[in-house]
Each structure stands twice: as structure tokens, then as C-alpha cells.
mmCIF file with all atom_site columns, C-alpha atoms in Angstrom:
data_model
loop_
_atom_site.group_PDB
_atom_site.id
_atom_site.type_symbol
_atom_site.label_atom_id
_atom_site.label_alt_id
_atom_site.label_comp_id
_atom_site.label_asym_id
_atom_site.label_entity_id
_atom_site.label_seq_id
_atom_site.pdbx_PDB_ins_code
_atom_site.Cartn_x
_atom_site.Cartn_y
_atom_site.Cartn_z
_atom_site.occupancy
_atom_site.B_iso_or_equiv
_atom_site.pdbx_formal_charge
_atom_site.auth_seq_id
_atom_site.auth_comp_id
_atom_site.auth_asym_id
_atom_site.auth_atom_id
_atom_site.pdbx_PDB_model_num
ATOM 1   C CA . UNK A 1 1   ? 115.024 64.677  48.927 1.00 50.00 ? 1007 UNK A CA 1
ATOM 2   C CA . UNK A 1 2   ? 112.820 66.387  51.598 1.00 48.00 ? 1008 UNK A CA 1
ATOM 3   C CA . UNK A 1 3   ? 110.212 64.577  53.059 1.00 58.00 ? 1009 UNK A CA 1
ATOM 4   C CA . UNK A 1 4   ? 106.288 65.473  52.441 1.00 55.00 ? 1010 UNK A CA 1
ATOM 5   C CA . UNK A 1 5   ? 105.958 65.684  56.506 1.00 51.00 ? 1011 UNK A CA 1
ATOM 6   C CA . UNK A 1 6   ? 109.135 68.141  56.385 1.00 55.00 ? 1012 UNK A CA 1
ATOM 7   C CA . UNK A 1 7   ? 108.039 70.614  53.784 1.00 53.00 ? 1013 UNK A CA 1
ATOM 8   C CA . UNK A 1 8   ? 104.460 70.887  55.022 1.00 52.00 ? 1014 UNK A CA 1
ATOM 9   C CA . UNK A 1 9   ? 106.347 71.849  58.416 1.00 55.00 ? 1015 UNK A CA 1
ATOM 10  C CA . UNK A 1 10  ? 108.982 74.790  56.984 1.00 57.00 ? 1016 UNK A CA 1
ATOM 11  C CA . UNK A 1 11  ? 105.438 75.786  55.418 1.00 53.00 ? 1017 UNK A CA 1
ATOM 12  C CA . UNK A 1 12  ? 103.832 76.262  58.374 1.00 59.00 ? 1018 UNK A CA 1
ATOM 13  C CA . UNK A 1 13  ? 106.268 77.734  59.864 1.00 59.00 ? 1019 UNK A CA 1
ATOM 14  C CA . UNK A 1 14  ? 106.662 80.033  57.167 1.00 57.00 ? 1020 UNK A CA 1
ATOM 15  C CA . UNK A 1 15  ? 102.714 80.957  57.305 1.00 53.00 ? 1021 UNK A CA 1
ATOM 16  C CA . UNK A 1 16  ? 103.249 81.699  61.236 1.00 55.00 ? 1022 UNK A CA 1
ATOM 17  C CA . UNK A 1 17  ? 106.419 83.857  60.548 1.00 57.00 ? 1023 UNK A CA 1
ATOM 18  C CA . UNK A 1 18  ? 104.373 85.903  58.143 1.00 59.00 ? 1024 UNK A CA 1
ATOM 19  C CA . UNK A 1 19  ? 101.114 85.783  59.633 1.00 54.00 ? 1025 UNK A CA 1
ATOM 20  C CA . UNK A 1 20  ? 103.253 87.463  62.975 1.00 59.00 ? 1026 UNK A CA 1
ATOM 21  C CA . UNK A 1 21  ? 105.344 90.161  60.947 1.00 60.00 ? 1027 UNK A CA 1
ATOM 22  C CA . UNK A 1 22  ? 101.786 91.401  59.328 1.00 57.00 ? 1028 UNK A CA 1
ATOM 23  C CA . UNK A 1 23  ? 100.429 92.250  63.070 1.00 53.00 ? 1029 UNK A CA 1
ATOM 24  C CA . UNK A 1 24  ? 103.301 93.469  64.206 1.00 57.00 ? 1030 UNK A CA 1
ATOM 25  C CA . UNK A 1 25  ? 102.733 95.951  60.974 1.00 57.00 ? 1031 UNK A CA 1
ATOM 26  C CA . UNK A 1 26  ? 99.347  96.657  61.652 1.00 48.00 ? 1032 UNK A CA 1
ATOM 27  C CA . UNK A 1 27  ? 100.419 97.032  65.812 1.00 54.00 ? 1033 UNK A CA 1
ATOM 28  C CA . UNK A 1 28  ? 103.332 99.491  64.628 1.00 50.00 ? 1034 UNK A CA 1
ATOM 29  C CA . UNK A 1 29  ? 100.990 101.753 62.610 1.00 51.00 ? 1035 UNK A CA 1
ATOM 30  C CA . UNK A 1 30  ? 98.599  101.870 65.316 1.00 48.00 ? 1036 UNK A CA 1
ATOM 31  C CA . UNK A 1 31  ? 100.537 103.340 67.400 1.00 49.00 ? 1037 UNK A CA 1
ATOM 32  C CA . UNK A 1 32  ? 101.957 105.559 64.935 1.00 48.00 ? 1038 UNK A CA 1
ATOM 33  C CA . UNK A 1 33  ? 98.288  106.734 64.229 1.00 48.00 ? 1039 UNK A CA 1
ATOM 34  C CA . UNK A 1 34  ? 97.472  107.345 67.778 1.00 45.00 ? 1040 UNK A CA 1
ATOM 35  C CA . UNK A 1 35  ? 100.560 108.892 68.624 1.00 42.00 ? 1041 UNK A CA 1
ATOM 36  C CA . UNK A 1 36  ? 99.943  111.517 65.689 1.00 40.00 ? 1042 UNK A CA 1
ATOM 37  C CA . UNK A 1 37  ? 96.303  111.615 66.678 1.00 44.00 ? 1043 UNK A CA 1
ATOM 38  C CA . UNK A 1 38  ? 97.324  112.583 70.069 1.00 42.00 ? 1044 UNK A CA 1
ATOM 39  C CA . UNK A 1 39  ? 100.465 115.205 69.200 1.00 39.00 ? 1045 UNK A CA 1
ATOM 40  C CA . UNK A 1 40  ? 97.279  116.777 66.946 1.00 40.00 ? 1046 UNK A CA 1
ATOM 41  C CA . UNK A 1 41  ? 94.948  116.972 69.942 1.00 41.00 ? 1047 UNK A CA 1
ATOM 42  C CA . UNK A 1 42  ? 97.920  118.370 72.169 1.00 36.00 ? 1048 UNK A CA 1
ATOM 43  C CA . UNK A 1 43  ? 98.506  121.331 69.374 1.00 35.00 ? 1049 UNK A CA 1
ATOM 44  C CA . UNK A 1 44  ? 95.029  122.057 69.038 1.00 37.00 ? 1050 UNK A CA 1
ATOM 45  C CA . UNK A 1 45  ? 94.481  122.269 72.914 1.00 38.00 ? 1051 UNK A CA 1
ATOM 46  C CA . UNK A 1 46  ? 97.540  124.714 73.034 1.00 36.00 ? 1052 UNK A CA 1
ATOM 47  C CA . UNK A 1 47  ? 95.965  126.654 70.331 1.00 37.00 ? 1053 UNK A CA 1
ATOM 48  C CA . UNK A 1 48  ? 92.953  127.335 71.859 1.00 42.00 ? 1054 UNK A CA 1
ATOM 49  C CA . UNK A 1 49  ? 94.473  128.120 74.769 1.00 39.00 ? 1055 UNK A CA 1
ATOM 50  C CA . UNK A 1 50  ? 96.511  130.557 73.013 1.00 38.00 ? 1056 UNK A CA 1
ATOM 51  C CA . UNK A 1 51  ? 93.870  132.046 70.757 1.00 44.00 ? 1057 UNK A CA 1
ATOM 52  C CA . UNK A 1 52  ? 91.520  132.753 73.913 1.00 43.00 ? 1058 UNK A CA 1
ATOM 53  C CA . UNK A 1 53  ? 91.131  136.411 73.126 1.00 46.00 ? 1059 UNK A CA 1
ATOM 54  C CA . UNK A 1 54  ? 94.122  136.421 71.188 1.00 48.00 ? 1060 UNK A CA 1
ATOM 55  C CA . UNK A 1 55  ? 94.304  137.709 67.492 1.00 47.00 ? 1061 UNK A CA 1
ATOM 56  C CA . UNK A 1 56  ? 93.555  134.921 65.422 1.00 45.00 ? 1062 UNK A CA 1
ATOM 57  C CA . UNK A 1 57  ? 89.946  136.431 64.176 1.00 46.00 ? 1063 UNK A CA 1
ATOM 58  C CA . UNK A 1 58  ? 91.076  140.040 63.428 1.00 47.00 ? 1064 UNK A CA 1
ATOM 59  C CA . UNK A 1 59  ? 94.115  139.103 61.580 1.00 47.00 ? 1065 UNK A CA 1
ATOM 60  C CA . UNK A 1 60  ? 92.226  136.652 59.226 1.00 54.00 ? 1066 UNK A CA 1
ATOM 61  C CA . UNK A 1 61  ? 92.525  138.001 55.947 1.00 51.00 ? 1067 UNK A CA 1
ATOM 62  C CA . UNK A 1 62  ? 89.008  135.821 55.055 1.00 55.00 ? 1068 UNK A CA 1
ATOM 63  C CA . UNK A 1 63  ? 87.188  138.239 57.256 1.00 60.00 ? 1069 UNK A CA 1
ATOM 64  C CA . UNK A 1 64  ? 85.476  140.769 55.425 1.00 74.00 ? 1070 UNK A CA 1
ATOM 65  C CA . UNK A 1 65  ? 84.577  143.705 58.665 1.00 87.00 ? 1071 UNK A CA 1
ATOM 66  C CA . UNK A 1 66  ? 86.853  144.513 61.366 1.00 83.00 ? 1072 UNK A CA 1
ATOM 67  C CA . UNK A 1 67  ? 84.183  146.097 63.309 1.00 87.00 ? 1073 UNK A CA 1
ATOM 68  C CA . UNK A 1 68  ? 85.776  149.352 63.457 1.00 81.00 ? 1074 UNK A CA 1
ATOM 69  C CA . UNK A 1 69  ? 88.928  147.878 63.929 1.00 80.00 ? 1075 UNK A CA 1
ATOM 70  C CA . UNK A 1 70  ? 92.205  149.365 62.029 1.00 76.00 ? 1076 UNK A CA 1
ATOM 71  C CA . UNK A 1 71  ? 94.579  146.641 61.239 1.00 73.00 ? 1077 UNK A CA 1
ATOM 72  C CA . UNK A 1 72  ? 97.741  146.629 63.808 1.00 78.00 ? 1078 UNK A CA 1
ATOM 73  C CA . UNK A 1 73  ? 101.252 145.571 62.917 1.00 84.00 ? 1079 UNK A CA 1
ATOM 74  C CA . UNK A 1 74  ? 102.081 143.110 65.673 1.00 87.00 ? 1080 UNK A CA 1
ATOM 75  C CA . UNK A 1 75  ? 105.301 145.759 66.674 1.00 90.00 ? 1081 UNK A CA 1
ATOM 76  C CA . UNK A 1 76  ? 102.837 148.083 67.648 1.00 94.00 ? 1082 UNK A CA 1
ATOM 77  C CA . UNK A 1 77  ? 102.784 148.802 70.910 1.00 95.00 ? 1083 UNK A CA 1
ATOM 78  C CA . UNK A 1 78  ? 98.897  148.880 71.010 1.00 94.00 ? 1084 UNK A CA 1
ATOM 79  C CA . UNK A 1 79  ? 98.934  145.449 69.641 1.00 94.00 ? 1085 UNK A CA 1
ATOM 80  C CA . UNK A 1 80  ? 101.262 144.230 72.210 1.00 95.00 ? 1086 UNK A CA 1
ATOM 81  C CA . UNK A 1 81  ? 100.011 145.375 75.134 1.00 96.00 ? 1087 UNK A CA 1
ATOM 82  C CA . UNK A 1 82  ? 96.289  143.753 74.291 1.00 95.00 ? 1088 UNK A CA 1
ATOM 83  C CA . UNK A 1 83  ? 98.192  140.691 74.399 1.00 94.00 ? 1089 UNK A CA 1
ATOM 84  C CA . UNK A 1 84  ? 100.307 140.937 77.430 1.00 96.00 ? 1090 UNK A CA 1
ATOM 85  C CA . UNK A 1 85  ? 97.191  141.979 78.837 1.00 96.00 ? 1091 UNK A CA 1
ATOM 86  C CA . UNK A 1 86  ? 95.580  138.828 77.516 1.00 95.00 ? 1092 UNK A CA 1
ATOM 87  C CA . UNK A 1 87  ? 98.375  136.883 78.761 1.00 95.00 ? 1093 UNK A CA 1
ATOM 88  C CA . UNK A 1 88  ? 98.959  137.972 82.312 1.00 95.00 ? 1094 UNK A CA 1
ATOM 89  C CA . UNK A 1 89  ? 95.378  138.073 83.233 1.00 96.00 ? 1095 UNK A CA 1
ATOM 90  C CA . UNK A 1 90  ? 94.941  134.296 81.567 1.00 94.00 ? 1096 UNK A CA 1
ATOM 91  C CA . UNK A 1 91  ? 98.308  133.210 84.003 1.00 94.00 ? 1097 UNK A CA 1
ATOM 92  C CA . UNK A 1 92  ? 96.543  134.860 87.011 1.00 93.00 ? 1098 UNK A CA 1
ATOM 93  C CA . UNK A 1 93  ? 93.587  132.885 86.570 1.00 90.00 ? 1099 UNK A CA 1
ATOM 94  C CA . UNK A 1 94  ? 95.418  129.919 86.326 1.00 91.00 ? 1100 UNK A CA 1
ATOM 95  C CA . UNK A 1 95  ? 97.789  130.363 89.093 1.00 90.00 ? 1101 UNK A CA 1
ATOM 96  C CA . UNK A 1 96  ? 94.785  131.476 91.694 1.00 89.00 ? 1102 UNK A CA 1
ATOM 97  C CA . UNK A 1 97  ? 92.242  129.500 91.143 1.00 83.00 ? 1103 UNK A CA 1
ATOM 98  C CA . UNK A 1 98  ? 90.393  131.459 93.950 1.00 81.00 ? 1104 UNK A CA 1
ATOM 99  C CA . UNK A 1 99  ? 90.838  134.239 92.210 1.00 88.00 ? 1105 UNK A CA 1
ATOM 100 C CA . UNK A 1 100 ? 87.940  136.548 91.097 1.00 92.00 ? 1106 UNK A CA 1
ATOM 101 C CA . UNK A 1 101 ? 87.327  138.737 88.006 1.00 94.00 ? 1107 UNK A CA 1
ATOM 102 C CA . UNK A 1 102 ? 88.480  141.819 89.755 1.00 93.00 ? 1108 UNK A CA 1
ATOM 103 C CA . UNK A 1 103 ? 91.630  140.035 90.702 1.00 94.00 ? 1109 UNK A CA 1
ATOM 104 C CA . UNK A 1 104 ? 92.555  139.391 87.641 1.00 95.00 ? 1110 UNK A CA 1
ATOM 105 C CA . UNK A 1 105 ? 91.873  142.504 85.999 1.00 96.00 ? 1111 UNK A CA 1
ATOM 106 C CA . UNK A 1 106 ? 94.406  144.138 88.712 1.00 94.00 ? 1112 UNK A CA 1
ATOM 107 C CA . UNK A 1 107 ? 97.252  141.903 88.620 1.00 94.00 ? 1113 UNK A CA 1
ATOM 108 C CA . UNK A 1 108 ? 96.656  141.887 84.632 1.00 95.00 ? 1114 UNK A CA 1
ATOM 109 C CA . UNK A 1 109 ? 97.291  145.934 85.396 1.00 94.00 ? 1115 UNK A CA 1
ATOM 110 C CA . UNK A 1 110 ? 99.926  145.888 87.439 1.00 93.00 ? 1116 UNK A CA 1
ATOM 111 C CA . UNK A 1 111 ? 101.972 143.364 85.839 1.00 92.00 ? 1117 UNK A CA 1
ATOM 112 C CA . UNK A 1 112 ? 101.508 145.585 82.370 1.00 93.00 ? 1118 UNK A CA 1
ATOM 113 C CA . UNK A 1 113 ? 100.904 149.170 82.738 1.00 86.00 ? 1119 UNK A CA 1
ATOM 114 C CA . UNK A 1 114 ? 103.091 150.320 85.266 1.00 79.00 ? 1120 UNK A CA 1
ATOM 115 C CA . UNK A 1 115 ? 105.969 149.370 83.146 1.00 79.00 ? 1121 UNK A CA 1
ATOM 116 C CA . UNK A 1 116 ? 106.847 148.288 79.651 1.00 86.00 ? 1122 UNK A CA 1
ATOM 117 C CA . UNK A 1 117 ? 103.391 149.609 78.509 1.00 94.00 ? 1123 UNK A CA 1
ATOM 118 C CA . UNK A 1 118 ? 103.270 153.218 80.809 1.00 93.00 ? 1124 UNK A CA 1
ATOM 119 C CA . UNK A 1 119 ? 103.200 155.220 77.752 1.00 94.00 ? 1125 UNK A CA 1
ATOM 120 C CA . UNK A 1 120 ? 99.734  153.279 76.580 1.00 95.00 ? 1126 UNK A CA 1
ATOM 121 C CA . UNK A 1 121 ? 97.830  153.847 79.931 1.00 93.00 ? 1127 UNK A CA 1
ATOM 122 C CA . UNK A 1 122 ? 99.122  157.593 79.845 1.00 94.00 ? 1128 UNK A CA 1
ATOM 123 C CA . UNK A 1 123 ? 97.265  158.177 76.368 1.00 96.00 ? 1129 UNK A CA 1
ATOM 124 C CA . UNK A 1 124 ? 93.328  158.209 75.901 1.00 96.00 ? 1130 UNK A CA 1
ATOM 125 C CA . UNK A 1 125 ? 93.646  157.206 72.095 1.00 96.00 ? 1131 UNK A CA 1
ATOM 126 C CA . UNK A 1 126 ? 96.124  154.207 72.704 1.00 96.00 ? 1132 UNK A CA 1
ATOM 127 C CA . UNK A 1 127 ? 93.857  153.128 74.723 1.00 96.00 ? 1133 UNK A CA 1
ATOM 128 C CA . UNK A 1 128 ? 90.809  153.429 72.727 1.00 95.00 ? 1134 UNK A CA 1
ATOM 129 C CA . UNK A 1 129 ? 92.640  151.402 70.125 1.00 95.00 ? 1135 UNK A CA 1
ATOM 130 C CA . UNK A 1 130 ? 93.040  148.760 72.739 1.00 96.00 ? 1136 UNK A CA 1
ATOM 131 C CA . UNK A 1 131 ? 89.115  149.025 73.838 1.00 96.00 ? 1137 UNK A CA 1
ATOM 132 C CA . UNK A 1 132 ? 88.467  148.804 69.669 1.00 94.00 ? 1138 UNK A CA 1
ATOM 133 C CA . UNK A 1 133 ? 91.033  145.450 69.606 1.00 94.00 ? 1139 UNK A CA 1
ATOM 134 C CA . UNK A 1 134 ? 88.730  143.705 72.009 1.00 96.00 ? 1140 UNK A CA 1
ATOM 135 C CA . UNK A 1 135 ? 85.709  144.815 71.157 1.00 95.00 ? 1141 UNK A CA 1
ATOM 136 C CA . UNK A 1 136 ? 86.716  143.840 67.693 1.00 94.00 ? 1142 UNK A CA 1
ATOM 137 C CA . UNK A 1 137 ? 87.265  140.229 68.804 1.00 93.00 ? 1143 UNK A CA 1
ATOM 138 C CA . UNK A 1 138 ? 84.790  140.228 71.383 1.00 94.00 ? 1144 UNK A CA 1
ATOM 139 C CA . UNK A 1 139 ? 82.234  140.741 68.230 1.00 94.00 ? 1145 UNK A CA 1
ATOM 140 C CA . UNK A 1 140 ? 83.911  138.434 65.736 1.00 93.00 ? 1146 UNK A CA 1
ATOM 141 C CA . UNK A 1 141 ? 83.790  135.293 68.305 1.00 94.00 ? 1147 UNK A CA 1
ATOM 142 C CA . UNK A 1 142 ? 79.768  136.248 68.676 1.00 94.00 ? 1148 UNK A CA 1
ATOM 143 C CA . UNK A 1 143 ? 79.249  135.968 65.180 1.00 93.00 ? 1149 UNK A CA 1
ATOM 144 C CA . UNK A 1 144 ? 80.978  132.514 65.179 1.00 92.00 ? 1150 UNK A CA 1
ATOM 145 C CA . UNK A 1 145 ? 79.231  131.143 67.914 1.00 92.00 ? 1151 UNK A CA 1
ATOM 146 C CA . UNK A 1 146 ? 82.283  131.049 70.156 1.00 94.00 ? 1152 UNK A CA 1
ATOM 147 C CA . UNK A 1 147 ? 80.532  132.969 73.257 1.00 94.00 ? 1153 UNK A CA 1
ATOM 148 C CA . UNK A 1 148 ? 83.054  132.305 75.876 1.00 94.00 ? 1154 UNK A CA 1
ATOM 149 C CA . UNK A 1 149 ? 85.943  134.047 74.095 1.00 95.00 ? 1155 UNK A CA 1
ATOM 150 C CA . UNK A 1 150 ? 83.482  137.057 73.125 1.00 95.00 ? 1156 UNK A CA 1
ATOM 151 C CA . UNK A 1 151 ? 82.419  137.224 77.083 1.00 95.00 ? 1157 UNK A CA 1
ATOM 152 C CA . UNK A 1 152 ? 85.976  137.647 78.194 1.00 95.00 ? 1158 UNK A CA 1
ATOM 153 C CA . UNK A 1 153 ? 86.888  139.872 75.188 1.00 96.00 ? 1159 UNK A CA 1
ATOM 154 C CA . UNK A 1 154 ? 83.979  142.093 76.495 1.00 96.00 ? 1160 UNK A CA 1
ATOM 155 C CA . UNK A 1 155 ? 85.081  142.270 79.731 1.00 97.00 ? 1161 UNK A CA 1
ATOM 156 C CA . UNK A 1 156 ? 88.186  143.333 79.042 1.00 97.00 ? 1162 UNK A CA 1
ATOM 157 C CA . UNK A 1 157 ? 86.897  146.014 76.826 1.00 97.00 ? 1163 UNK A CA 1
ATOM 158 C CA . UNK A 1 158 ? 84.501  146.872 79.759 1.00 96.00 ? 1164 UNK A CA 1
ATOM 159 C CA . UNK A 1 159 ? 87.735  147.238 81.802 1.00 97.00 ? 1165 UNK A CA 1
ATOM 160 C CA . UNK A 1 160 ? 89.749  149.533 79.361 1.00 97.00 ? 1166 UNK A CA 1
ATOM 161 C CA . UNK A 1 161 ? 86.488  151.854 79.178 1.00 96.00 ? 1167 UNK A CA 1
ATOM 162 C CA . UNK A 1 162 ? 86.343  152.128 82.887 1.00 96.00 ? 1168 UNK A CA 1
ATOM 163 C CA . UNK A 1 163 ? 90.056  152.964 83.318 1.00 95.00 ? 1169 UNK A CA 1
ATOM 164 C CA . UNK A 1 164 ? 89.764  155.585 80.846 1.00 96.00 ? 1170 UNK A CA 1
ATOM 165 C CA . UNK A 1 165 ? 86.828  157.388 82.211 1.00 96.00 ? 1171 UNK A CA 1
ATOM 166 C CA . UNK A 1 166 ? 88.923  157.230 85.153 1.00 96.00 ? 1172 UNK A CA 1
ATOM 167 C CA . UNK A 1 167 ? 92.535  157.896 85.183 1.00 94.00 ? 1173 UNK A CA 1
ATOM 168 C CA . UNK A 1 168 ? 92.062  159.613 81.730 1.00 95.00 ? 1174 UNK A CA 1
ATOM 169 C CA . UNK A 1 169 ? 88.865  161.319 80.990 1.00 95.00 ? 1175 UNK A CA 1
ATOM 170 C CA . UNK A 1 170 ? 88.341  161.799 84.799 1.00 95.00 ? 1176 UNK A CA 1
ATOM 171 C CA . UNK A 1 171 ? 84.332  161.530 84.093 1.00 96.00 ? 1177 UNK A CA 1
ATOM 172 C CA . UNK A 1 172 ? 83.911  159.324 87.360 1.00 95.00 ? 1178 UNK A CA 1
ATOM 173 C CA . UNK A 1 173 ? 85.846  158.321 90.164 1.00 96.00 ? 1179 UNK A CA 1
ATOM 174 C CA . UNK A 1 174 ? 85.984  155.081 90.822 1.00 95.00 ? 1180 UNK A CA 1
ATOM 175 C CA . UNK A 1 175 ? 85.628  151.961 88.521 1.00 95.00 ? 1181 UNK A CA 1
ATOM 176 C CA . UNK A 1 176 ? 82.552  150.723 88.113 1.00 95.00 ? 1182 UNK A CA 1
ATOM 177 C CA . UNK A 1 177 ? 83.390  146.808 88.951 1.00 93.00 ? 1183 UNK A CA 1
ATOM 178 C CA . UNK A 1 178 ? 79.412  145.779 88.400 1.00 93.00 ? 1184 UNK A CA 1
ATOM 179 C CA . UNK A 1 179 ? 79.435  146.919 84.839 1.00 92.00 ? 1185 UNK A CA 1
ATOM 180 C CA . UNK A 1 180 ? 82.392  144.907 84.252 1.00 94.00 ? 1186 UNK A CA 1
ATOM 181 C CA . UNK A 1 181 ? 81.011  141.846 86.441 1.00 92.00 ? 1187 UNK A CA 1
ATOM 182 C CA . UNK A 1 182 ? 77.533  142.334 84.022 1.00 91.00 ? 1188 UNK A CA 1
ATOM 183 C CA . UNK A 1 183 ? 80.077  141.818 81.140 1.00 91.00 ? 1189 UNK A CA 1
ATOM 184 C CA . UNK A 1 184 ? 80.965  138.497 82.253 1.00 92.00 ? 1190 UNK A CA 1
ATOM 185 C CA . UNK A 1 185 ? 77.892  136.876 83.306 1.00 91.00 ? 1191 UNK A CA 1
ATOM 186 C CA . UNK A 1 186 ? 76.710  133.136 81.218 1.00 89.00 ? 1192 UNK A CA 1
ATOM 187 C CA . UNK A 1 187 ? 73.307  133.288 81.479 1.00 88.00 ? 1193 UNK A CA 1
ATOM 188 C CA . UNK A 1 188 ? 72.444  136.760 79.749 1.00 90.00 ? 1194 UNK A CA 1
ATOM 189 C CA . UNK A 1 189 ? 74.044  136.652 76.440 1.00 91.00 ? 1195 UNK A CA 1
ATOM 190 C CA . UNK A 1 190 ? 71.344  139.442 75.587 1.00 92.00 ? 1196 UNK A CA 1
ATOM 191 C CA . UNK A 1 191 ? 73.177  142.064 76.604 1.00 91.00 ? 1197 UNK A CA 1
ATOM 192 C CA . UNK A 1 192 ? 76.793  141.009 76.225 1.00 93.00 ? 1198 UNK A CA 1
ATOM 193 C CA . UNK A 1 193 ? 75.823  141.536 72.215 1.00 94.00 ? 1199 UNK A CA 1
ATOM 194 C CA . UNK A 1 194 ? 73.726  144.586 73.423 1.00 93.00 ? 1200 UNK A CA 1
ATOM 195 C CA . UNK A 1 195 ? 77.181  146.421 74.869 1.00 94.00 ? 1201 UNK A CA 1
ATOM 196 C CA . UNK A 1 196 ? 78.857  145.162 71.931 1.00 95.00 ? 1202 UNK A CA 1
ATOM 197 C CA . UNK A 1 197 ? 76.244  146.434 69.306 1.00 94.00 ? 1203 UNK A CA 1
ATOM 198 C CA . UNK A 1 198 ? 76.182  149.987 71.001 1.00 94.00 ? 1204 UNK A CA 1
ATOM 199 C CA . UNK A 1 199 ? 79.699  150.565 70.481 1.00 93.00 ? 1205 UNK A CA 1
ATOM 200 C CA . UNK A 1 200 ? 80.480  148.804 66.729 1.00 93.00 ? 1206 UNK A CA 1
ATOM 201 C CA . UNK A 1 201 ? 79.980  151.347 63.869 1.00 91.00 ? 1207 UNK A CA 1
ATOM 202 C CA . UNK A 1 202 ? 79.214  148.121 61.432 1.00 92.00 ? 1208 UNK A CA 1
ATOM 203 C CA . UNK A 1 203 ? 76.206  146.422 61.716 1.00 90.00 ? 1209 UNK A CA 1
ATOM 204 C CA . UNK A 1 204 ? 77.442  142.822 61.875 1.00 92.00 ? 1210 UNK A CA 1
ATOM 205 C CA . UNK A 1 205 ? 75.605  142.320 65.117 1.00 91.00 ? 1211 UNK A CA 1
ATOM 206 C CA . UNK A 1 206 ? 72.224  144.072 64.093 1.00 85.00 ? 1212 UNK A CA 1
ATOM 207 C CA . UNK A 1 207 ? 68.871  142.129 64.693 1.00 65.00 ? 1213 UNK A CA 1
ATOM 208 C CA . UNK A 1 208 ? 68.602  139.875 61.797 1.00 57.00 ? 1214 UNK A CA 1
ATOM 209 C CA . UNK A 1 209 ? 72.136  139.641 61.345 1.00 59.00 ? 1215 UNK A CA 1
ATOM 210 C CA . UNK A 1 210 ? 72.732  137.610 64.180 1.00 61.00 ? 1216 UNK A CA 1
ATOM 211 C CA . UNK A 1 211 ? 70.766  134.990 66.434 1.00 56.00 ? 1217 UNK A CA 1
ATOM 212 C CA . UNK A 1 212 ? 71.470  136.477 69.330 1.00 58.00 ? 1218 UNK A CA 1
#
């Protein structure tokens, strides 16, 4: 027959077992939570990355206006070469951190138009639709508040106008690099959704319609 003194023991032990398998538990899940919490921040910091500028707003099929802006298939070769833009000028401006706008406008250029994407820069309504792609987005991130992504969105836009009128249109010779450093300045919001009104046939970003 076990002793009173015995049993009271093998109970306590017991009581410690449990007691130390229950925070191991709650330790386990922890870590599980802030592992998952942490894989979800990583995503959503890549996302953002990505979506700087990218397509997410004018392929959302919630969005109502377009802002003049016909629907691309993402094989067309309008649609691609927005984002390669997108892309190479976002990987200059990491790479260089000294680098300025103008900088990576260029290598944004040269890394896109003298090759894969010749036939784009060669024709005045390709590149219109890539002017209307950003100026699309450019106005979609205003009316959401994201200003950042419509500044950069503009400027690009500002720099597909200029090489245009340019190498295209031949209305001027030179680019005009102040219009497109205007485009890009923080403190004058004003006319960033001035530039974009002026050239939107909706009137999404209309006085009234907007708090800008």
C-alpha cells in the first residue's frame, strides 16, 4: 500500500510535469504566431515594393474609372514595357544611392528602349498608351491618399511626354528636365494633381472631388 507522503509526492510531481508541458504549449505557439506575423510583414513589404507604380490599381476590377485608361492584356507590349520601365528605374535607384532623378530616368531608357522595347519608343501612339498607363495610376494613388506612388507615377508620365515631343513629335529639342524635376517635388502636391487633372478626360480629380 502506498504511503500518504508517497502519493502526495507522484502528485506533485505530476502537477509540475503538467504545469511545464502547458508553457512549453503556450512558448511553441508564440513563436508560431510571431513567426507568421513576421512571414506576413515580409510579404506585405515585398508587395509594396512591387506595387510602387506597378499595376495593382488599374487592374482592380472594384475600380469604377480608368481615367482614360483602356484596359491592357499583360502580353501587350505597352503593358510590359511600363513595367520594365518601372522596374529598371526602381533597381537604379537602389543600386546608386547617389543617384538623381535624371539618372534614373536615363539608365531606366537605356536599359529598355534601345532593345526589347525599340518598336514602342519608335511609335507616338505606343507611347501615348504608356503616358495614359501612368497617368492612370499616377491619378488612382491620389485619390487613395497614396501620394508618393502618384508623384513617381507623374514623373514618369512627365518623362514619356518629354521624349515624345522630342524624338517623336520633334516640337522641341531638348528635354525639359525642370518640368520633370517639378513633377517630383514633396512639398507642392498642388500642382502634381494640377498636371494630372489637365490631362484626365474624367473628372475624378475635379475640385470637390478630391481634397487636394
Amino acid at each position: 500500500m502506498v504511503s500518504r507522503k508517497k502519493a502526495a509526492g507522484k502528485a506533485r510531481k505530476a502537477a509540475k510535469a503538467m504545469a511545464r508541458e502547458e508553457a512549453e504549449e503556450v512558448q511553441h505557439r508564440s513563436n508560431n504566431e510571431s513567426m507568421t506575423s513576421g512571414q506576413q510583414q515580409s510579404l506585405t513589404s515585398q508587395m509594396l515594393q512591387l506595387q510602387i507604380c506597378g499595376n495593382a490599381s488599374p487592374h482592380d476590377t472594384t475600380i469604377t474609372c480608368r481615367h482614360g485608361f483602356d484596359h491592357l492584356s499583360e502580353k501587350d507590349i505597352c503593358f510590359q514595357y511600363a513595367n520594365a520601365f518601372r522596374e529598371a528605374y526602381n533597381y537604379k535607384n537602389r543600386q546608386d544611392c547617389d543617384a538623381n532623378l535624371s539618372s534614373c530616368l536615363i539608365a531606366a531608357h537605356k536599359a529598355t528602349i534601345l532593345d526589347k522595347f525599340a518598336e514602342v519608343g519608335k511609335d507616338s501612339a505606343k507611347m501615348e498608351i504608356v503616358t495614359s498607363y501612368f497617368l492612370s495610376n499616377g491619378t488612382q494613388y491620389i485619390l487613395e491618399g497614396n501620394d508618393d506612388s502618384a508623384r513617381i507615377c507623374t514623373v514618369f508620365a512627365r518623362w514619356f511626354e518629354q521624349c515624345t515631343a522630342v524624338g517623336l513629335h520633334k516640337t522641341q529639342a531638348l528635354i525639359n528636365r525642370v518640368k520633370i524635376d517639378d513633377a517630383n517635388n514633396p512639398s507642392d502636391i498642388h500642382t502634381l494633381v494640377k498636371f494630372l487633372r489637365e490631362r484626365i478626360p474624367c473628372k475624378c480629380l475635379d475640385i470637390g472631388n478630391t481634397k487636394k
